[in-house]
Coordinates of C-alpha atoms and ligand atoms in Angstrom, one line a residue:
G29 CA 3.4 -31.4 9.9
A30 CA 0.1 -32.6 11.2
M31 CA -1.1 -29.1 11.8
D32 CA -0.4 -27.7 8.3
I33 CA -2.6 -24.7 7.5
A34 CA -2.9 -25.5 3.8
T35 CA -5.5 -28.2 4.0
P36 CA -9.3 -27.6 3.3
T37 CA -10.2 -28.8 6.8
R38 CA -7.7 -26.7 8.8
T39 CA -8.4 -23.6 6.6
K40 CA -12.1 -23.9 7.2
D41 CA -11.5 -24.4 10.9
I42 CA -9.4 -21.3 11.2
I43 CA -11.9 -19.3 9.2
R44 CA -14.9 -20.5 11.2
K45 CA -13.2 -20.0 14.5
H46 CA -12.4 -16.4 13.7
G47 CA -15.6 -15.7 11.9
F48 CA -13.6 -14.6 8.8
T49 CA -15.4 -13.7 5.6
F50 CA -13.5 -13.4 2.2
K51 CA -13.1 -10.1 0.5
K52 CA -13.1 -10.5 -3.2
S53 CA -11.9 -6.9 -3.6
L54 CA -8.6 -7.8 -1.8
G55 CA -8.0 -10.9 -4.0
Q56 CA -8.4 -13.3 -1.1
N57 CA -8.1 -16.8 -2.5
F58 CA -6.3 -19.0 0.1
L59 CA -4.1 -22.0 -0.9
I60 CA -5.3 -25.3 0.4
D61 CA -3.1 -27.6 -1.7
K62 CA 0.1 -28.8 0.0
N63 CA 1.7 -30.0 -3.2
I64 CA 1.5 -26.6 -4.7
L65 CA 3.1 -25.1 -1.6
D66 CA 5.9 -27.7 -2.0
K67 CA 6.5 -26.5 -5.5
I68 CA 6.5 -22.8 -4.5
V69 CA 8.9 -23.4 -1.6
D70 CA 11.2 -25.7 -3.7
A71 CA 11.4 -23.0 -6.4
A72 CA 12.3 -20.4 -3.8
A73 CA 15.3 -22.6 -2.6
L74 CA 15.5 -20.9 0.8
N75 CA 17.8 -21.8 3.6
K76 CA 18.5 -20.5 7.2
D77 CA 20.9 -17.8 5.9
K78 CA 18.2 -16.4 3.7
G79 CA 15.2 -14.1 4.3
A80 CA 11.8 -14.3 2.7
L81 CA 9.4 -11.4 2.1
E82 CA 5.8 -12.6 1.7
I83 CA 3.1 -10.2 0.3
G84 CA -0.4 -11.1 1.4
P85 CA 0.0 -13.9 3.9
G86 CA -3.8 -14.5 4.4
I87 CA -4.2 -17.0 7.2
G88 CA -0.5 -18.0 6.9
A89 CA -0.6 -21.2 4.8
L90 CA 2.6 -20.2 2.9
T91 CA 4.1 -18.1 5.7
E92 CA 4.2 -21.3 7.9
R93 CA 6.2 -23.1 5.2
L94 CA 8.5 -20.1 4.7
A95 CA 9.1 -20.0 8.5
Q96 CA 10.3 -23.6 8.4
E97 CA 12.8 -22.9 5.6
A98 CA 14.1 -19.4 5.9
G99 CA 16.1 -17.6 8.6
K100 CA 13.9 -14.5 8.7
V101 CA 10.4 -14.0 7.3
A102 CA 8.5 -10.7 6.9
A103 CA 4.9 -10.8 5.7
V104 CA 3.0 -7.7 4.7
E105 CA -0.8 -8.0 5.0
I106 CA -3.3 -5.2 4.2
D107 CA -6.4 -6.7 5.9
N108 CA -6.4 -5.9 9.6
R109 CA -8.9 -8.7 10.3
L110 CA -6.1 -11.2 9.4
I111 CA -3.5 -9.8 11.8
P112 CA -4.8 -11.5 15.0
I113 CA -5.2 -14.8 13.1
L114 CA -1.7 -14.6 11.8
E115 CA -0.3 -13.7 15.2
E116 CA -2.0 -16.8 16.6
V117 CA -1.1 -19.3 13.9
L118 CA 2.5 -18.0 13.6
S119 CA 3.2 -17.8 17.3
P120 CA 5.6 -20.8 17.2
Y121 CA 7.9 -18.9 14.9
P122 CA 9.6 -15.9 16.5
H123 CA 11.7 -15.2 13.4
V124 CA 8.5 -14.3 11.5
S125 CA 7.2 -10.7 11.6
V126 CA 3.8 -9.7 10.4
V127 CA 3.5 -6.1 9.1
H128 CA 0.1 -4.6 8.7
G129 CA -0.1 -2.4 5.6
D130 CA -0.5 -2.0 1.9
V131 CA 2.7 -3.4 0.3
L132 CA 2.5 -0.6 -2.4
K133 CA 2.7 2.0 0.4
T134 CA 5.3 0.2 2.5
D135 CA 8.8 1.6 2.7
L136 CA 10.5 -1.6 1.5
A137 CA 14.1 -0.3 1.7
K138 CA 13.4 0.4 5.4
L139 CA 11.8 -3.0 5.9
W140 CA 14.9 -4.7 4.3
A141 CA 17.1 -2.8 6.7
E142 CA 15.0 -3.6 9.8
R143 CA 14.2 -7.2 9.1
F144 CA 16.8 -8.7 6.7
A145 CA 20.1 -7.1 7.8
S146 CA 21.4 -10.6 8.9
C147 CA 20.4 -12.4 5.7
S148 CA 22.8 -13.3 2.9
Q149 CA 20.0 -13.1 0.3
V150 CA 16.3 -12.2 0.3
S151 CA 13.6 -13.7 -1.9
V152 CA 10.1 -12.6 -2.4
V153 CA 7.7 -15.5 -2.2
A154 CA 3.9 -15.0 -2.4
N155 CA 0.5 -16.0 -3.6
L156 CA -0.3 -12.5 -4.9
P157 CA -3.6 -10.7 -4.9
Y158 CA -4.4 -10.7 -8.6
Y159 CA -5.9 -7.2 -8.8
V160 CA -2.4 -5.6 -8.1
T161 CA 0.0 -8.2 -9.5
T162 CA 1.7 -5.9 -12.0
P163 CA 2.1 -2.9 -9.8
I164 CA 3.6 -5.1 -7.0
V165 CA 6.1 -6.9 -9.3
M166 CA 7.1 -3.6 -11.0
T167 CA 7.6 -1.9 -7.6
L168 CA 9.9 -4.8 -6.5
L169 CA 11.9 -4.6 -9.7
E170 CA 12.1 -0.8 -10.2
Q171 CA 13.1 -0.1 -6.6
K172 CA 16.2 -2.3 -7.2
L173 CA 15.8 -3.9 -3.9
P174 CA 18.5 -6.4 -3.0
L175 CA 16.6 -9.6 -3.8
D176 CA 17.8 -12.7 -5.6
R177 CA 14.5 -14.0 -6.9
I178 CA 10.7 -13.6 -6.9
V179 CA 8.6 -16.7 -6.8
V180 CA 4.9 -15.8 -7.1
M181 CA 1.5 -17.2 -7.9
V182 CA -0.2 -15.1 -10.5
Q183 CA -3.0 -15.4 -13.1
K184 CA -1.8 -17.9 -15.7
E185 CA -2.2 -15.4 -18.4
V186 CA 0.0 -12.9 -16.6
A187 CA 2.7 -15.5 -16.1
E188 CA 2.6 -16.2 -19.9
R189 CA 3.0 -12.4 -20.6
M190 CA 5.9 -12.2 -18.2
A191 CA 7.7 -15.1 -19.9
A192 CA 6.7 -14.3 -23.5
K193 CA 9.2 -14.2 -26.3
P194 CA 9.0 -11.7 -29.2
G195 CA 6.5 -12.4 -31.9
G196 CA 3.3 -13.4 -30.1
K197 CA 0.3 -11.7 -28.7
D198 CA 1.5 -12.2 -25.1
Y199 CA 4.7 -10.2 -25.7
G200 CA 4.5 -6.6 -24.5
T201 CA 5.7 -4.0 -22.1
L202 CA 5.3 -6.4 -19.1
S203 CA 7.5 -9.1 -20.8
I204 CA 10.2 -6.5 -21.6
A205 CA 10.2 -5.0 -18.1
V206 CA 10.4 -8.3 -16.4
Q207 CA 13.0 -9.7 -18.8
Y208 CA 15.2 -6.6 -18.5
Y209 CA 15.6 -7.3 -14.8
C210 CA 15.1 -11.1 -14.5
V211 CA 15.1 -14.5 -16.2
P212 CA 11.5 -15.8 -16.0
D213 CA 10.5 -19.5 -15.8
I214 CA 7.0 -20.9 -15.2
V215 CA 7.2 -23.4 -12.4
C216 CA 3.7 -24.9 -12.7
V217 CA 0.2 -24.2 -13.8
V218 CA -2.3 -24.3 -10.9
P219 CA -6.0 -25.2 -11.2
S220 CA -8.6 -23.1 -9.4
G221 CA -9.5 -26.0 -7.1
A222 CA -6.2 -25.4 -5.2
F223 CA -7.8 -22.3 -3.5
I224 CA -10.7 -21.4 -1.2
P225 CA -12.7 -19.8 -2.7
A226 CA -11.8 -21.0 -6.2
P227 CA -10.9 -18.0 -8.4
N228 CA -12.5 -18.0 -11.9
V229 CA -9.2 -18.1 -13.7
D230 CA -6.3 -20.5 -13.9
S231 CA -3.1 -19.6 -12.0
A232 CA 0.6 -20.3 -12.4
V233 CA 3.6 -20.1 -10.3
I234 CA 6.4 -18.1 -11.9
R235 CA 10.0 -17.7 -10.8
L236 CA 11.8 -14.5 -11.7
T237 CA 15.6 -14.9 -11.2
K238 CA 17.2 -11.5 -10.8
R239 CA 20.0 -10.8 -13.3
E240 CA 23.4 -9.5 -12.1
A241 CA 23.1 -6.9 -14.8
P242 CA 20.6 -6.1 -17.6
P243 CA 21.1 -8.2 -20.7
V244 CA 21.3 -5.1 -22.9
D245 CA 23.3 -1.8 -22.7
V246 CA 20.9 1.1 -22.1
S247 CA 22.3 4.5 -21.1
D248 CA 19.0 5.9 -19.9
E249 CA 16.4 3.4 -18.6
T250 CA 13.6 6.0 -18.5
R251 CA 14.1 6.6 -22.2
F252 CA 14.3 2.9 -23.0
F253 CA 11.0 2.2 -21.2
R254 CA 9.4 5.2 -22.8
V255 CA 10.3 3.9 -26.3
V256 CA 9.0 0.4 -25.3
H257 CA 5.7 1.9 -24.1
A258 CA 5.3 4.0 -27.2
A259 CA 5.9 1.0 -29.5
F260 CA 3.0 -0.8 -27.9
T261 CA 0.5 2.1 -27.7
Q262 CA -1.6 0.7 -30.5
R263 CA -0.6 -2.9 -31.1
R264 CA -2.0 -3.0 -34.7
K265 CA 0.0 0.0 -35.7
T266 CA 3.5 -0.1 -37.2
L267 CA 6.5 0.8 -35.1
H268 CA 6.9 3.9 -37.3
N269 CA 3.4 5.2 -36.6
N270 CA 3.6 4.5 -32.9
L271 CA 7.0 6.1 -32.5
A272 CA 5.8 9.2 -34.5
A273 CA 3.6 10.1 -31.6
L274 CA 6.7 9.9 -29.3
V275 CA 9.0 12.1 -31.4
G276 CA 6.4 14.6 -32.5
K277 CA 5.1 15.7 -35.9
D278 CA 8.0 18.0 -36.7
R279 CA 10.6 15.3 -36.6
K280 CA 8.6 12.3 -37.9
G281 CA 10.4 12.6 -41.2
E282 CA 13.7 11.5 -39.6
L283 CA 12.2 8.3 -38.1
A284 CA 12.2 5.9 -41.1
G285 CA 15.9 6.5 -41.8
L286 CA 16.8 6.1 -38.2
L287 CA 14.9 2.8 -37.9
E288 CA 16.5 1.5 -41.1
A289 CA 20.0 2.6 -39.8
S290 CA 19.3 0.6 -36.6
G291 CA 18.5 -2.5 -38.8
I292 CA 14.8 -2.3 -38.0
K293 CA 12.2 -2.1 -40.8
P294 CA 9.8 0.8 -40.0
E295 CA 6.7 -1.3 -40.9
R296 CA 7.4 -3.9 -38.2
R297 CA 5.2 -4.0 -35.2
G298 CA 6.5 -3.4 -31.6
E299 CA 5.6 -7.0 -30.6
T300 CA 8.3 -8.4 -33.0
L301 CA 11.2 -6.5 -31.5
S302 CA 13.7 -8.2 -29.2
L303 CA 15.1 -6.5 -26.1
Q304 CA 18.3 -5.9 -28.0
E305 CA 16.5 -4.2 -30.8
F306 CA 14.6 -1.9 -28.4
A307 CA 17.9 -1.0 -26.8
T308 CA 19.6 -0.3 -30.1
L309 CA 16.6 1.8 -31.1
S310 CA 16.4 3.7 -27.9
E311 CA 20.2 4.6 -28.1
A312 CA 19.7 5.7 -31.8
L313 CA 16.9 8.0 -30.9
A314 CA 19.0 9.4 -28.0
S315 CA 22.0 10.1 -30.3
A316 CA 19.6 11.9 -32.8
G317 CA 18.3 14.0 -29.9
L318 CA 14.8 12.5 -30.4
Ligands
SAM14 N1 -0.8 -16.2 1.1 C1 -2.2 -16.6 1.4 C2 -2.4 -18.0 0.8 O1 -1.6 -18.3 -0.1 O2 -3.3 -18.7 1.2 C3 -3.2 -15.6 0.8 C4 -3.1 -15.2 -0.6 S1 -4.4 -14.2 -1.2 C5 -4.3 -14.6 -2.9 C6 -3.8 -12.6 -1.3 C7 -3.6 -11.9 0.1 O3 -3.1 -10.6 -0.2 C8 -4.8 -11.7 0.9 O4 -4.6 -12.1 2.2 C9 -5.1 -10.2 0.9 O5 -5.7 -9.6 2.0 C10 -3.7 -9.6 0.7 N2 -3.6 -8.3 0.0 C11 -4.4 -7.8 -0.9 N3 -3.9 -6.6 -1.3 C12 -2.8 -6.3 -0.6 C13 -1.9 -5.2 -0.6 N4 -2.0 -4.2 -1.4 N5 -0.8 -5.3 0.3 C14 -0.7 -6.4 1.1 N6 -1.5 -7.4 1.1 C15 -2.5 -7.4 0.3

């Protein structure tokens, strides 16, 4: 509409009116590009039966758009100076609630129960503060919250790591964790000029579509992720050497045979292993009591 928040003029007006100053330490880069907002909202595919959780609403540029698409919106914002601004700009939307707090310390299961009980599905849609992207995404996935997708603006490099396939430098623990729970696809790359103030990195919107079930059979997720982490401890080292630290000196001798029996050459590096190979390996280590 005519009063869209995500324009340079309107954003500057709101900021001036409230005497707001940006805090770099909170990752405050506000979106001022309507076309990018369209792409985010399209990728989220909301409707009036659905709910949307936004993390870090800022002055409400994206929140306003979510309010127009979703049946319920909850937005968690850490900066208390933004709460009165949000209350003002979002006053036309009674189905939006602003929650003041750190999303990493928020009881999200409770928030779901309180805000989204009437929703058929809930999606997370956000322009994330970059200093806490990984903890936020991992919290959302590991808590196994009932959500169908996560559509987020992140640093371009982080989006590439989330979507990376085995074999390249981008592939690592984040790729595996994300792909265990979700199917990633990069929606668009976003230049720094789409924000006020402009960040000094490129950004990208990534959509993580939650899987019904993990793509591999893993009897113990904690063990699986422990093996994955061990495999990437020192990226230049072979799998054999990195895993030796996990199983301990006494049983290192058994490792090579076990890897071979799992169809994995011990001299390979962690970054070449598929999710399936990590799952096979983690199960083999478990059966050997390692
Ligand atoms: N959504 C707005 C937009 O697109 O214009 C603002 C996005 S800005 C990149 C990130 C927002 O996250 C800021 O408003 C910041 O104050 C907030 N934030 C930073 N850390 C947070 C945390 N731990 N929990 C909740 N919000 C946080």
